[in-house]
Amino acid sequence: MRRRIGAAMCALLAAFLALPGQAHENVPGQPPVHPEITPAQAAFDKLFWDIDDGAFPLDSYAQTYAVLARLEQAIPPGDVHRQLQYRYMHCLVGFNHGTTGAVDYARESAEAARAAGDEASEAALRACLGIHLSNNGDAASAAVQYEQAAQLARRGRDFNVEGVALVRRGNLRMDAGDIAAGLQDLLDAQQVFERGQVAFQVDFNLFAIAQAYRRLGELDRALEYINRVVEFGQARSDELVLASALNERGRIRMARGEFDQAEADLRQALVYATNEGRPASIGYIRLQLAELQNRRGRPRDALDELQAALVAYRQTGGPPPQDLLDLQTGIARSRLGQHRLALQSLGRALPALHDAGDLASVMEAHLWRADSREALGDATGALADLRAFARLRRESAGRATHQRVLAMSEGFDARYTELRNTRLREQQARAERLAAAERQRKPWRIASIALGAMLALVLAWLALRQARRLLRLRGMVSTDPLTGAINRREVQYRVAKHLAGGDAQLCVVLIDLDHFKQVNDRHGHAAGDQVLVRAVAAWHGVLRAGERLARLGGEEFVAVLPGAGIDAGAQVARRLLEATRAIDLGDVAPGLSITASFGVAAALPGERTLEEILGRADAALYRAKTAGRDRIEIADGPAPEASQ
């Protein structure tokens, strides 16, 4: 997913991730420092570092090119290295307000550095070329450039550029949905920064790691890392860092349902961005505040924030993120009952969100458009949106679970490899000690052998413990980590295996918790998680041996009943309905209760997959929703008399 943010925020993060912030050694595009430099070189260097340190605002096209013109004029005549430094700075910040020609400029600059034999400059410029290729949607070519940049920097022991190339490749992988691999790149970059003692990067790279954990859904870890960035910004009294870090912490807290704390963070980030005179950053933070107000059920406040965001974006002279503005406008209009206006905004937002690969926003747009279409009597359109939402939610949930398990698996693999290498080293050392003892016939040979045996036992115990952890990890691949229900992949496998015989009976009960989004909006995601956990526990209590419950995604579940026909399925659905009504949620939130709607379908002759059966169960579930919810509907026929 390629997320769009304000131009100033992009420039801020690019500067933090791609430019060194301390000594002049290993500067991208600059040769090793010599003891004597000319006054002209010193003047250029000072201006270069002032730009690097954020001394000049770069929030508009005019501001950026005025600063770059000064830097170009300061290049000492015939100084190839500083000419390449200028090209690097131009490549990095010169296209924030318009990308036309960026790829050609970056590629030409990288080739110029190669021709000059300046590997430090070439490494940095190839990293910049990767950025522009990525922005143009050419992720494969961008990955090649990042790898070349990392190799060149590693050869020249330029820890800063090597780490930055890994960070950029990690971001590229996360944008493609491979969040676990992207996170591993960020962690590898952190090791490079620490090894090279690149102090600023060591602290600020935690920002990218926090974002990765947020996208994995590991919100506690994300909060832990972003708090360290906030502390770093406070220690430096750096309002640019604090504006970015508090904005990200606000997003994390919003995802955790901590709306008051999220708003406090975003308001403080707004103060810092205003103090620094960064209109694009102000616009982006206002956009986050609009999303927060919509989640809190305050649509008029959301519209006010959106208007303020638009004003700020206009001050930059560049285009605003219109799709995200339209999305939040559509949500606010839908909440206000202005459904025709909502449909206009959401209709404009959806194609652009699809093009950007912003799956979460696409899902949200479909859900709110379904509400507005239903309110206007367009049942067919509402059903289409709900089906699109359900399909995307299942894909998203399966992908998120896979990424979390993959991230944990990679961590296990690293620990297991380390253990294995340690064991081999210990075994080799033990063998050498035994050989020396045999040659010298020392009296303590027996003790040495005994020690080796004890060591082998310890290693065997450690290996056994790691093997057990691996088995638990493999079990997690088939289980939803929150509720303990099996996941979509596992239930698909079980259904296909059961129906492989050709004439086996099977019935499914598709379950969707009613108004679950309102639970999250009003009481927070922690309360929503408790509702899911208790609902699954209640349903497990009425299912019999051999009947399995799976979470398809979000608040949607399916009960699979091997050997059952449609009548038996209806009886199970009635038990599930009553169990849902009986759930006590008073300790989660005062007055909170929950109901569910059910769609029942039996496998027809020739059906071999879960998806074939779910299509009819989904249609029955939709009838239950449109008929008032808290009820059962049977696929391909009327509901039984006891379905109410």
XYZ file of C-alpha atoms in Angstrom:
644
model
C 0.000 0.000 0.000
C 1.422 3.380 -0.997
C 0.241 5.863 1.643
C 0.211 9.528 0.666
C 1.173 12.172 3.214
C 1.749 15.885 3.044
C 4.706 17.174 1.056
C 6.362 18.771 4.053
C 5.985 15.583 6.071
C 7.550 13.674 3.175
C 10.429 16.115 3.037
C 10.910 15.908 6.786
C 11.048 12.116 6.830
C 13.246 12.001 3.733
C 15.734 14.346 5.345
C 15.823 12.341 8.555
C 16.231 9.044 6.734
C 18.550 10.024 3.931
C 20.908 12.686 5.203
C 23.489 12.387 7.953
C 23.071 14.741 10.833
C 26.481 14.918 12.389
C 30.098 14.755 11.190
C 31.239 15.290 7.629
C 32.721 11.803 7.267
C 30.908 9.479 4.826
C 28.651 12.248 3.544
C 26.632 11.183 0.493
C 28.336 12.777 -2.501
C 31.293 14.131 -0.507
C 34.855 12.790 -0.393
C 36.724 12.239 2.861
C 37.380 15.459 4.736
C 40.815 16.954 4.149
C 42.565 19.013 6.805
C 42.536 22.107 4.561
C 39.647 23.316 2.432
C 39.180 26.560 0.578
C 36.814 29.324 1.799
C 34.509 28.580 -1.154
C 34.332 24.902 -0.202
C 33.676 25.811 3.433
C 30.856 28.158 2.380
C 29.255 25.440 0.262
C 29.565 22.892 3.072
C 27.934 25.228 5.597
C 24.990 25.910 3.288
C 24.644 22.188 2.530
C 24.486 21.325 6.239
C 22.103 24.196 6.992
C 19.690 22.767 4.422
C 20.229 19.307 5.879
C 19.479 20.559 9.389
C 16.143 22.071 8.290
C 17.249 25.708 8.568
C 15.286 26.582 5.418
C 11.558 25.875 4.900
C 10.887 23.699 1.853
C 7.086 23.678 1.948
C 6.498 25.134 -1.498
C 7.959 24.940 -4.979
C 9.226 28.528 -4.773
C 10.936 28.033 -1.406
C 12.614 24.801 -2.488
C 14.025 26.120 -5.742
C 15.234 29.350 -4.168
C 17.287 27.307 -1.680
C 18.601 24.962 -4.386
C 19.591 27.925 -6.555
C 21.684 29.300 -3.679
C 23.370 25.933 -3.216
C 24.139 25.608 -6.938
C 25.661 29.076 -7.058
C 27.903 28.150 -4.108
C 29.567 25.199 -5.915
C 33.285 25.959 -6.253
C 34.350 25.951 -9.923
C 35.621 22.556 -11.043
C 34.698 20.814 -7.771
C 33.227 17.531 -9.053
C 32.455 16.147 -5.612
C 30.466 19.169 -4.502
C 28.695 19.226 -7.847
C 27.558 15.688 -7.029
C 26.563 16.812 -3.531
C 24.372 19.467 -5.082
C 22.828 16.883 -7.399
C 22.108 14.682 -4.394
C 20.345 17.478 -2.506
C 18.391 18.433 -5.630
C 17.401 14.791 -6.161
C 16.267 14.486 -2.570
C 14.164 17.640 -2.069
C 13.798 19.203 -5.509
C 10.851 17.071 -6.628
C 8.625 17.192 -3.545
C 6.201 19.553 -5.315
C 6.237 17.931 -8.729
C 7.799 14.653 -9.831
C 8.184 15.360 -13.557
C 11.701 14.440 -14.629
C 12.698 13.087 -11.208
C 13.650 9.583 -12.379
C 15.699 10.850 -15.333
C 17.500 13.385 -13.142
C 18.325 10.789 -10.472
C 19.525 8.207 -13.017
C 21.678 10.756 -14.855
C 23.187 11.898 -11.531
C 23.962 8.335 -10.417
C 25.704 7.619 -13.728
C 27.688 10.862 -13.384
C 28.887 9.735 -9.950
C 29.828 6.349 -11.374
C 31.791 7.961 -14.185
C 33.612 10.134 -11.631
C 34.545 7.049 -9.609
C 32.819 8.467 -6.524
C 31.177 5.402 -4.937
C 29.922 7.352 -1.914
C 28.000 9.740 -4.180
C 26.812 6.903 -6.408
C 25.455 4.973 -3.421
C 23.472 7.956 -2.167
C 22.177 8.897 -5.617
C 21.078 5.318 -6.340
C 19.122 5.381 -3.087
C 17.498 8.616 -4.275
C 16.774 7.036 -7.670
C 15.067 4.197 -5.818
C 12.827 6.706 -4.035
C 11.638 8.258 -7.301
C 11.171 4.898 -9.023
C 9.076 3.785 -6.067
C 7.000 6.969 -6.225
C 6.372 6.219 -9.911
C 5.110 2.740 -9.034
C 8.153 0.825 -10.356
C 8.830 -1.123 -7.157
C 10.954 -3.809 -8.830
C 13.433 -1.298 -10.271
C 13.452 0.627 -6.999
C 14.422 -2.520 -5.095
C 17.361 -3.062 -7.475
C 18.612 0.485 -6.857
C 18.321 0.125 -3.078
C 20.305 -3.116 -3.199
C 23.027 -1.503 -5.327
C 23.149 1.476 -2.967
C 23.530 -0.811 0.046
C 26.330 -2.795 -1.619
C 28.269 0.328 -2.617
C 27.860 1.851 0.824
C 28.860 -1.392 2.543
C 32.014 -1.550 0.447
C 32.904 2.013 1.420
C 31.892 1.483 5.068
C 29.285 4.238 4.720
C 27.018 3.030 7.520
C 24.567 5.885 7.065
C 23.746 5.242 3.400
C 23.795 1.449 3.845
C 21.263 1.727 6.653
C 19.131 4.198 4.715
C 19.027 1.862 1.696
C 17.793 -0.947 3.962
C 15.183 1.367 5.481
C 13.943 2.341 2.039
C 13.822 -1.280 0.878
C 11.924 -2.156 4.047
C 9.376 0.570 3.352
C 9.049 -0.693 -0.217
C 8.355 -4.228 0.975
C 5.786 -3.015 3.496
C 4.049 -0.947 0.805
C 3.790 -4.180 -1.214
C 2.141 -5.894 1.770
C 5.188 -7.900 2.881
C 5.311 -6.204 6.270
C 7.272 -8.936 8.037
C 10.138 -8.773 5.517
C 10.019 -4.981 5.605
C 10.267 -4.979 9.374
C 13.288 -7.286 9.165
C 14.986 -4.763 6.844
C 14.322 -1.972 9.350
C 15.772 -4.024 12.189
C 18.829 -4.845 10.048
C 19.220 -1.135 9.309
C 19.109 -0.426 13.027
C 22.051 -2.776 13.541
C 23.990 -0.991 10.768
C 23.314 2.424 12.317
C 24.387 1.177 15.743
C 27.535 -0.438 14.349
C 28.471 2.817 12.613
C 27.429 4.924 15.628
C 25.142 7.057 13.425
C 23.471 8.491 16.512
C 20.634 10.419 14.895
C 19.601 7.512 12.670
C 19.763 5.062 15.584
C 17.035 7.049 17.313
C 14.962 8.220 14.373
C 14.807 4.821 12.626
C 12.663 3.777 15.578
C 9.949 5.893 13.915
C 9.850 3.576 10.883
C 9.931 0.489 13.119
C 6.965 1.843 15.077
C 5.037 2.331 11.822
C 5.807 -1.249 10.798
C 4.516 -2.659 14.079
C 1.361 -0.532 13.760
C 0.720 -1.947 10.307
C 1.245 -5.457 11.684
C -1.402 -4.718 14.327
C 1.199 -5.002 17.119
C 0.059 -1.753 18.728
C 1.798 -2.244 22.081
C 5.165 -2.700 20.368
C 4.444 0.243 18.079
C 3.693 2.462 21.080
C 6.874 1.314 22.815
C 9.033 2.346 19.850
C 7.303 5.653 19.106
C 7.606 6.690 22.760
C 11.372 6.398 22.359
C 11.235 8.721 19.340
C 9.204 11.232 21.363
C 11.815 11.098 24.123
C 14.525 11.613 21.505
C 12.754 14.687 20.116
C 12.214 16.104 23.585
C 15.883 15.632 24.481
C 16.891 17.571 21.344
C 14.046 20.115 21.666
C 13.450 19.280 17.999
C 9.928 20.363 17.093
C 10.089 18.769 13.630
C 10.821 15.361 15.131
C 8.156 15.888 17.787
C 5.540 16.884 15.201
C 6.138 13.641 13.264
C 6.443 11.402 16.329
C 3.356 12.761 18.106
C 1.337 12.492 14.904
C 2.310 8.816 14.598
C 1.627 8.202 18.294
C -1.789 9.773 17.812
C -2.500 7.299 14.997
C -1.404 4.376 17.173
C -3.558 5.519 20.080
C -6.490 6.058 17.733
C -6.138 2.433 16.599
C -6.090 1.368 20.265
C -9.361 3.239 20.909
C -7.622 5.749 23.226
C -9.341 8.722 21.637
C -8.661 11.359 24.315
C -4.935 10.590 24.373
C -4.832 10.435 20.576
C -6.397 13.874 20.286
C -3.971 15.313 22.846
C -1.017 13.987 20.817
C -2.381 15.280 17.515
C -3.150 18.723 18.967
C 0.388 19.000 20.330
C 1.815 17.845 16.986
C -0.242 20.596 15.361
C 1.316 23.177 17.694
C 4.839 22.059 16.761
C 4.082 22.018 13.019
C 2.547 25.497 13.289
C 5.564 26.811 15.202
C 7.814 25.519 12.424
C 5.612 27.012 9.700
C 4.975 23.694 7.924
C 1.594 23.979 6.128
C 1.762 20.514 4.533
C 2.431 18.941 7.926
C -0.437 20.986 9.364
C -2.731 19.708 6.612
C -1.793 16.089 7.265
C -2.290 16.392 11.032
C -5.670 18.085 10.454
C -6.610 15.135 8.249
C -5.764 12.736 11.095
C -7.880 14.848 13.472
C -10.783 14.628 11.026
C -10.522 10.829 11.022
C -10.432 10.870 14.823
C -13.553 13.061 15.058
C -15.382 10.758 12.658
C -14.453 7.753 14.800
C -15.731 9.573 17.873
C -19.069 10.217 16.181
C -18.479 13.976 15.803
C -19.003 14.527 12.071
C -19.413 18.318 12.254
C -16.070 18.629 14.032
C -14.595 16.338 11.369
C -15.829 18.647 8.592
C -14.274 21.635 10.376
C -10.931 19.823 10.544
C -11.162 18.886 6.861
C -11.782 22.496 5.898
C -8.749 23.575 7.939
C -6.685 20.814 6.290
C -7.660 22.009 2.824
C -6.663 25.590 3.687
C -3.255 24.372 4.872
C -2.676 22.245 1.769
C -3.509 25.190 -0.503
C -0.721 27.174 1.139
C 1.831 24.640 -0.133
C 1.018 25.232 -3.794
C 0.891 21.476 -4.349
C -2.042 19.064 -4.712
C -3.710 17.798 -1.511
C -4.426 14.079 -0.885
C -7.893 14.499 -2.368
C -8.879 10.831 -2.044
C -8.319 10.847 1.740
C -10.103 14.193 2.087
C -13.050 12.808 0.088
C -13.120 9.633 2.198
C -13.379 11.464 5.518
C -15.861 13.962 4.028
C -18.037 11.081 2.841
C -17.959 9.432 6.276
C -18.914 12.698 7.985
C -21.781 13.335 5.519
C -23.065 9.789 6.004
C -23.017 10.200 9.790
C -24.977 13.459 9.417
C -27.607 11.729 7.259
C -26.547 13.714 4.175
C -26.420 10.529 2.159
C -26.466 11.907 -1.380
C -23.525 14.178 -0.597
C -21.825 11.214 1.093
C -22.214 9.079 -2.043
C -20.652 11.819 -4.172
C -17.579 12.091 -1.927
C -17.156 8.334 -1.482
C -17.643 7.745 -5.208
C -14.795 10.150 -5.952
C -12.558 8.610 -3.294
C -12.871 4.916 -4.169
C -11.116 4.797 -7.586
C -8.117 6.759 -6.299
C -7.927 4.646 -3.141
C -7.984 1.505 -5.299
C -5.197 2.883 -7.490
C -3.108 3.694 -4.400
C -3.577 0.173 -3.017
C -4.968 1.614 0.231
C -6.902 -1.490 1.270
C -8.011 -0.248 4.698
C -9.446 2.980 3.261
C -11.140 1.111 0.388
C -12.862 -1.158 2.923
C -14.016 1.821 4.974
C -15.361 3.596 1.887
C -17.379 0.514 0.836
C -18.834 0.140 4.329
C -20.004 3.737 4.607
C -21.299 3.783 1.035
C -23.352 0.689 1.857
C -24.910 2.543 4.819
C -25.812 5.558 2.676
C -27.144 3.435 -0.185
C -29.284 1.438 2.230
C -30.622 4.668 3.759
C -31.609 5.872 0.269
C -33.364 2.574 -0.552
C -30.713 1.209 -2.923
C -30.641 -2.342 -1.538
C -28.832 -3.769 -4.583
C -26.031 -1.213 -4.383
C -25.754 -1.632 -0.623
C -25.455 -5.411 -1.009
C -22.698 -4.981 -3.610
C -20.753 -2.704 -1.258
C -21.218 -5.044 1.700
C -19.996 -7.992 -0.345
C -16.974 -6.013 -1.512
C -16.278 -5.027 2.089
C -16.614 -8.624 3.320
C -14.298 -9.939 0.586
C -11.636 -7.316 1.278
C -11.946 -7.812 5.018
C -11.343 -11.543 4.675
C -8.315 -10.926 2.479
C -6.994 -8.289 4.877
C -7.500 -10.428 7.978
C -5.799 -13.434 6.408
C -2.912 -11.302 5.190
C -2.475 -9.620 8.585
C -2.467 -12.947 10.424
C 0.034 -14.370 7.935
C 2.314 -11.350 8.339
C 2.234 -11.531 12.153
C 3.037 -15.233 12.111
C 5.734 -14.701 9.490
C 7.329 -11.965 11.595
C 7.343 -14.266 14.616
C 8.661 -17.132 12.466
C 11.539 -15.009 11.220
C 12.384 -14.094 14.772
C 12.291 -17.778 15.731
C 14.459 -18.738 12.758
C 17.071 -16.169 13.778
C 17.088 -17.397 17.372
C 17.191 -21.039 16.270
C 20.101 -20.358 13.907
C 21.968 -18.557 16.654
C 21.374 -21.482 19.013
C 22.539 -23.981 16.398
C 25.704 -22.006 15.682
C 26.401 -21.674 19.392
C 25.940 -25.413 19.802
C 28.340 -26.149 16.937
C 30.933 -23.793 18.373
C 30.600 -25.408 21.772
C 30.852 -28.874 20.269
C 34.000 -27.914 18.364
C 35.534 -26.352 21.457
C 34.670 -29.454 23.471
C 36.281 -31.700 20.859
C 39.434 -29.607 20.912
C 39.564 -29.717 24.691
C 39.150 -33.496 24.699
C 41.868 -33.942 22.069
C 44.269 -31.768 24.040
C 43.492 -33.675 27.203
C 44.116 -36.978 25.444
C 47.433 -35.812 24.067
C 48.662 -34.398 27.334
C 47.044 -37.128 29.467
C 45.967 -34.645 32.078
C 44.405 -36.085 35.217
C 41.338 -33.876 34.768
C 40.393 -35.581 31.462
C 37.422 -37.314 33.062
C 36.171 -34.019 34.463
C 36.432 -32.421 31.038
C 34.414 -35.243 29.473
C 31.812 -34.928 32.192
C 31.621 -31.204 31.586
C 31.127 -31.837 27.894
C 28.341 -34.293 28.648
C 26.658 -31.745 30.883
C 26.986 -29.163 28.151
C 25.430 -31.551 25.645
C 22.507 -32.103 28.010
C 22.018 -28.366 28.396
C 22.122 -27.883 24.630
C 19.680 -30.755 24.124
C 17.318 -29.161 26.634
C 17.573 -25.815 24.870
C 16.952 -27.447 21.494
C 13.907 -29.278 22.887
C 12.516 -26.038 24.284
C 12.987 -24.291 20.948
C 11.348 -27.215 19.126
C 8.310 -26.937 21.383
C 8.133 -23.218 20.670
C 8.239 -23.988 16.958
C 5.322 -26.396 17.312
C 3.322 -23.718 19.140
C 4.195 -21.237 16.425
C 3.022 -23.604 13.718
C -0.226 -24.025 15.610
C -0.702 -20.272 15.477
C -0.700 -20.398 11.672
C -4.113 -22.100 11.774
C -5.614 -20.163 14.701
C -6.947 -16.628 15.125
C -4.680 -15.131 17.835
C -7.427 -13.051 19.475
C -10.350 -15.466 19.790
C -8.799 -18.925 19.491
C -11.120 -19.845 16.609
C -9.509 -21.461 13.578
C -8.719 -19.085 10.719
C -9.984 -18.905 7.165
C -7.161 -20.906 5.618
C -7.643 -23.769 8.077
C -11.419 -23.944 7.659
C -11.059 -23.907 3.852
C -8.717 -26.896 4.109
C -11.061 -28.805 6.452
C -14.149 -28.207 4.290
C -12.340 -29.208 1.084
C -11.046 -32.365 2.755
C -14.535 -33.303 4.033
C -16.209 -32.741 0.648
C -13.501 -34.510 -1.359
C -15.456 -37.792 -1.141
C -18.174 -36.397 -3.397
C -21.356 -37.239 -1.454
C -20.598 -36.006 2.074
C -23.123 -33.762 3.829
C -22.013 -30.446 5.289
C -23.785 -27.326 6.517
C -22.379 -23.894 7.380
C -23.773 -21.132 9.588
C -22.405 -17.711 8.608
C -22.431 -15.311 11.587
C -22.051 -11.526 11.632
C -22.245 -9.479 14.840
C -24.796 -6.678 14.463
C -23.617 -3.042 14.652
C -20.148 -4.134 15.746
C -18.573 -1.032 14.215
C -20.596 1.079 16.646
C -19.116 -0.879 19.558
C -15.608 0.040 18.394
C -16.568 3.653 17.705
C -18.329 4.217 21.039
C -16.364 2.036 23.442
C -12.967 1.546 21.766
C -11.206 -1.397 20.152
C -10.314 -2.972 23.495
C -14.025 -3.337 24.269
C -14.615 -4.648 20.743
C -11.946 -7.299 21.250
C -13.654 -8.418 24.478
C -16.980 -8.722 22.643
C -15.347 -10.984 20.026
C -13.634 -13.141 22.654
C -16.828 -13.627 24.680
C -18.966 -14.289 21.634
C -16.605 -17.046 20.478
C -16.559 -18.548 23.969
C -20.380 -18.557 24.048
C -20.629 -20.172 20.608
C -18.064 -22.824 21.433
C -20.259 -23.687 24.415
C -23.176 -24.748 22.197
C -21.257 -26.463 19.395
C -20.791 -30.219 19.581
C -17.785 -32.449 19.009
C -16.630 -32.248 15.404
C -18.332 -28.889 14.766
C -15.761 -26.131 14.205
C -15.921 -22.347 14.491
C -13.706 -20.144 12.289
C -13.097 -16.411 12.159
C -13.247 -15.150 8.585
C -12.252 -11.597 9.481
C -13.439 -8.714 11.642
C -16.765 -9.619 13.238
C -17.645 -12.350 10.690
C -17.455 -16.035 11.663
C -18.604 -19.361 10.267
C -19.643 -22.543 12.050
C -18.913 -25.666 9.977
C -21.106 -28.693 10.694
C -19.798 -31.887 9.019
C -22.500 -34.466 8.291
C -25.339 -31.985 8.921
C -28.161 -31.083 6.566
C -30.110 -27.838 6.392
C -32.526 -28.727 9.231
C -29.709 -29.629 11.612
C -27.928 -26.435 10.579
C -31.007 -24.367 11.429
C -31.150 -25.970 14.889
C -27.493 -25.114 15.539
C -28.119 -21.554 14.329
C -30.973 -21.207 16.831
C -28.657 -22.334 19.641
C -26.037 -19.830 18.506
C -28.656 -17.068 18.335
C -29.805 -17.677 21.906
C -26.224 -17.958 23.163
C -25.439 -14.565 21.620
C -28.444 -12.916 23.245
C -27.380 -14.310 26.634
C -23.831 -12.862 26.593
C -23.268 -10.571 29.607
C -21.133 -7.556 28.674
C -21.973 -5.295 31.599
C -18.423 -5.385 32.940
C -17.016 -4.412 29.528
C -19.169 -1.288 29.204
C -22.332 -0.327 31.118
C -25.444 -1.161 29.131
C -23.512 -2.896 26.358
C -25.216 -5.844 24.653
C -24.768 -7.577 21.334
C -26.826 -9.531 18.807
C -25.925 -11.377 15.639
C -27.450 -12.272 12.288
C -27.145 -15.760 10.791
C -27.197 -17.215 7.275
C -27.483 -21.023 6.932
C -26.562 -23.004 3.815
C -25.925 -26.687 3.102
C -23.478 -28.023 0.530
C -25.166 -28.844 -2.777
C -24.150 -31.782 -4.987
C -20.945 -30.949 -6.821
C -19.802 -28.240 -4.406
C -16.262 -28.879 -3.197
C -15.114 -25.638 -1.569
C -16.139 -23.395 1.297
C -16.429 -20.372 -1.017
C -19.168 -22.049 -3.069
C -21.298 -22.610 0.034
C -20.494 -19.224 1.572
C -21.866 -17.408 -1.470
C -25.382 -18.666 -0.679
C -24.939 -18.299 3.089
C -23.836 -14.686 2.527
C -27.021 -13.933 0.567
C -29.098 -15.419 3.400
C -27.139 -13.378 5.938
C -27.856 -10.206 3.982
C -31.595 -10.998 4.092
C -31.312 -11.361 7.864
C -29.589 -7.973 8.063
C -32.153 -6.177 5.914
C -35.043 -7.828 7.786
C -33.998 -6.229 11.063
C -30.966 -8.257 12.253
C -30.873 -10.583 15.311
C -32.423 -13.391 13.259
C -31.731 -16.423 11.065
C -32.292 -16.839 7.327
C -31.922 -20.066 5.344
C -30.317 -20.094 1.907
C -32.448 -21.077 -1.086
C -35.671 -21.180 0.934
C -37.729 -19.503 3.672
C -36.459 -19.346 7.243
C -37.925 -21.897 9.638
C -40.695 -20.779 11.958
C -38.331 -20.514 14.951
C -35.869 -18.178 13.212
C -37.062 -15.064 15.029
